[in-house]
Amino acid sequence: METSKKEKLSKRVAVYMSNDFDVQQDIYKQIKKMYKKRCAFVHEGKNELITMDELWYLRNIANKVIIQFMQTNKTKKDFCTELVEKVKSVDCWKE
């Protein structure tokens, strides 16, 4: 069950970006790892943990998500509802 913001974001981005299970798992792990680093930066000032490659990865993901969302012509509510249902359809998430 999704409980934390980190879990929700990681799973939703993963299923939105790919229909392939292995790719979803990779994206899930990467986003989860980077969200943890983001929290360390925001709450503790630990910016040395974030690499340029990770910043570029996040920028690329954010661009793709925004462009794909804009092309759907769906309301935010419908989009989010479909995304939550898609997350539920994935049998398991590997840590």
PDB file of C-alpha atoms in Angstrom:
ATOM      1  CA  MET A   1       0.000   0.000   0.000  1.00  0.00           C
ATOM      2  CA  GLU A   2       1.223   3.481  -0.845  1.00  0.00           C
ATOM      3  CA  THR A   3       1.801   5.453   2.296  1.00  0.00           C
ATOM      4  CA  SER A   4       4.620   7.938   1.908  1.00  0.00           C
ATOM      5  CA  LYS A   5       5.019  10.699  -0.652  1.00  0.00           C
ATOM      6  CA  LYS A   6       8.238   9.019  -1.750  1.00  0.00           C
ATOM      7  CA  GLU A   7       6.374   5.753  -2.439  1.00  0.00           C
ATOM      8  CA  LYS A   8       3.494   7.435  -4.240  1.00  0.00           C
ATOM      9  CA  LEU A   9       5.715   9.553  -6.446  1.00  0.00           C
ATOM     10  CA  SER A  10       8.112   6.710  -7.268  1.00  0.00           C
ATOM     11  CA  LYS A  11       5.350   4.300  -8.252  1.00  0.00           C
ATOM     12  CA  ARG A  12       3.295   6.808 -10.184  1.00  0.00           C
ATOM     13  CA  VAL A  13       6.247   8.075 -12.203  1.00  0.00           C
ATOM     14  CA  ALA A  14       7.323   4.498 -12.933  1.00  0.00           C
ATOM     15  CA  VAL A  15       3.974   3.350 -14.295  1.00  0.00           C
ATOM     16  CA  TYR A  16       3.475   6.569 -16.192  1.00  0.00           C
ATOM     17  CA  MET A  17       6.834   6.385 -17.921  1.00  0.00           C
ATOM     18  CA  SER A  18       6.727   2.737 -18.991  1.00  0.00           C
ATOM     19  CA  ASN A  19       4.513  -0.286 -19.499  1.00  0.00           C
ATOM     20  CA  ASP A  20       7.478  -2.650 -19.166  1.00  0.00           C
ATOM     21  CA  PHE A  21       7.713  -4.186 -15.678  1.00  0.00           C
ATOM     22  CA  ASP A  22      11.532  -4.200 -15.516  1.00  0.00           C
ATOM     23  CA  VAL A  23      11.754  -0.582 -16.655  1.00  0.00           C
ATOM     24  CA  GLN A  24       9.085   0.391 -14.129  1.00  0.00           C
ATOM     25  CA  GLN A  25      11.102  -1.241 -11.358  1.00  0.00           C
ATOM     26  CA  ASP A  26      14.255   0.606 -12.404  1.00  0.00           C
ATOM     27  CA  ILE A  27      12.479   3.968 -12.540  1.00  0.00           C
ATOM     28  CA  TYR A  28      10.795   3.234  -9.203  1.00  0.00           C
ATOM     29  CA  LYS A  29      14.156   2.562  -7.518  1.00  0.00           C
ATOM     30  CA  GLN A  30      15.827   5.607  -9.080  1.00  0.00           C
ATOM     31  CA  ILE A  31      13.050   8.042  -8.158  1.00  0.00           C
ATOM     32  CA  LYS A  32      12.825   6.635  -4.644  1.00  0.00           C
ATOM     33  CA  LYS A  33      16.590   6.992  -4.177  1.00  0.00           C
ATOM     34  CA  MET A  34      16.591  10.548  -5.490  1.00  0.00           C
ATOM     35  CA  TYR A  35      13.593  11.548  -3.370  1.00  0.00           C
ATOM     36  CA  LYS A  36      15.539  10.406  -0.333  1.00  0.00           C
ATOM     37  CA  LYS A  37      18.463  12.574  -1.427  1.00  0.00           C
ATOM     38  CA  ARG A  38      16.104  15.486  -2.032  1.00  0.00           C
ATOM     39  CA  CYS A  39      14.844  15.180   1.542  1.00  0.00           C
ATOM     40  CA  ALA A  40      18.412  15.099   2.868  1.00  0.00           C
ATOM     41  CA  PHE A  41      19.158  18.275   0.915  1.00  0.00           C
ATOM     42  CA  VAL A  42      15.982  20.129   1.891  1.00  0.00           C
ATOM     43  CA  HIS A  43      15.913  19.132   5.552  1.00  0.00           C
ATOM     44  CA  GLU A  44      19.609  18.707   6.342  1.00  0.00           C
ATOM     45  CA  GLY A  45      21.465  20.684   3.653  1.00  0.00           C
ATOM     46  CA  LYS A  46      23.333  17.624   2.339  1.00  0.00           C
ATOM     47  CA  ASN A  47      23.701  18.675  -1.303  1.00  0.00           C
ATOM     48  CA  GLU A  48      26.903  16.709  -1.892  1.00  0.00           C
ATOM     49  CA  LEU A  49      24.786  13.580  -2.238  1.00  0.00           C
ATOM     50  CA  ILE A  50      23.179  14.693  -5.511  1.00  0.00           C
ATOM     51  CA  THR A  51      25.170  14.071  -8.688  1.00  0.00           C
ATOM     52  CA  MET A  52      24.862  15.935 -11.966  1.00  0.00           C
ATOM     53  CA  ASP A  53      23.798  12.697 -13.673  1.00  0.00           C
ATOM     54  CA  GLU A  54      20.941  12.387 -11.203  1.00  0.00           C
ATOM     55  CA  LEU A  55      19.877  15.977 -11.825  1.00  0.00           C
ATOM     56  CA  TRP A  56      19.846  15.369 -15.572  1.00  0.00           C
ATOM     57  CA  TYR A  57      17.903  12.136 -15.077  1.00  0.00           C
ATOM     58  CA  LEU A  58      15.253  13.958 -13.034  1.00  0.00           C
ATOM     59  CA  ARG A  59      15.088  16.811 -15.529  1.00  0.00           C
ATOM     60  CA  ASN A  60      14.547  14.337 -18.351  1.00  0.00           C
ATOM     61  CA  ILE A  61      11.815  12.481 -16.435  1.00  0.00           C
ATOM     62  CA  ALA A  62      10.071  15.745 -15.485  1.00  0.00           C
ATOM     63  CA  ASN A  63      10.116  16.961 -19.104  1.00  0.00           C
ATOM     64  CA  LYS A  64       8.664  13.695 -20.381  1.00  0.00           C
ATOM     65  CA  VAL A  65       5.925  13.614 -17.745  1.00  0.00           C
ATOM     66  CA  ILE A  66       4.875  17.202 -18.448  1.00  0.00           C
ATOM     67  CA  ILE A  67       4.859  16.750 -22.225  1.00  0.00           C
ATOM     68  CA  GLN A  68       2.956  13.462 -22.057  1.00  0.00           C
ATOM     69  CA  PHE A  69       0.410  14.903 -19.634  1.00  0.00           C
ATOM     70  CA  MET A  70      -0.192  17.928 -21.856  1.00  0.00           C
ATOM     71  CA  GLN A  71      -0.809  15.628 -24.812  1.00  0.00           C
ATOM     72  CA  THR A  72      -3.464  13.585 -22.969  1.00  0.00           C
ATOM     73  CA  ASN A  73      -6.051  16.387 -22.852  1.00  0.00           C
ATOM     74  CA  LYS A  74      -7.355  14.895 -19.593  1.00  0.00           C
ATOM     75  CA  THR A  75      -8.337  16.738 -16.472  1.00  0.00           C
ATOM     76  CA  LYS A  76      -5.956  16.490 -13.549  1.00  0.00           C
ATOM     77  CA  LYS A  77      -8.552  14.493 -11.617  1.00  0.00           C
ATOM     78  CA  ASP A  78      -9.065  11.943 -14.408  1.00  0.00           C
ATOM     79  CA  PHE A  79      -5.343  11.702 -15.003  1.00  0.00           C
ATOM     80  CA  CYS A  80      -4.595  11.048 -11.317  1.00  0.00           C
ATOM     81  CA  THR A  81      -7.411   8.513 -10.985  1.00  0.00           C
ATOM     82  CA  GLU A  82      -6.119   6.527 -13.958  1.00  0.00           C
ATOM     83  CA  LEU A  83      -2.566   6.694 -12.637  1.00  0.00           C
ATOM     84  CA  VAL A  84      -3.565   5.370  -9.203  1.00  0.00           C
ATOM     85  CA  GLU A  85      -5.412   2.474 -10.869  1.00  0.00           C
ATOM     86  CA  LYS A  86      -2.390   1.701 -13.019  1.00  0.00           C
ATOM     87  CA  VAL A  87      -0.163   1.581  -9.914  1.00  0.00           C
ATOM     88  CA  LYS A  88      -2.575  -0.907  -8.322  1.00  0.00           C
ATOM     89  CA  SER A  89      -2.267  -3.177 -11.354  1.00  0.00           C
ATOM     90  CA  VAL A  90       1.454  -3.772 -10.741  1.00  0.00           C
ATOM     91  CA  ASP A  91       1.753  -6.946  -8.694  1.00  0.00           C
ATOM     92  CA  CYS A  92       4.847  -6.103  -6.690  1.00  0.00           C
ATOM     93  CA  TRP A  93       7.460  -3.432  -6.252  1.00  0.00           C
ATOM     94  CA  LYS A  94      11.078  -4.431  -5.710  1.00  0.00           C
ATOM     95  CA  GLU A  95      13.024  -2.492  -3.118  1.00  0.00           C
TER      96      GLU A  95
END
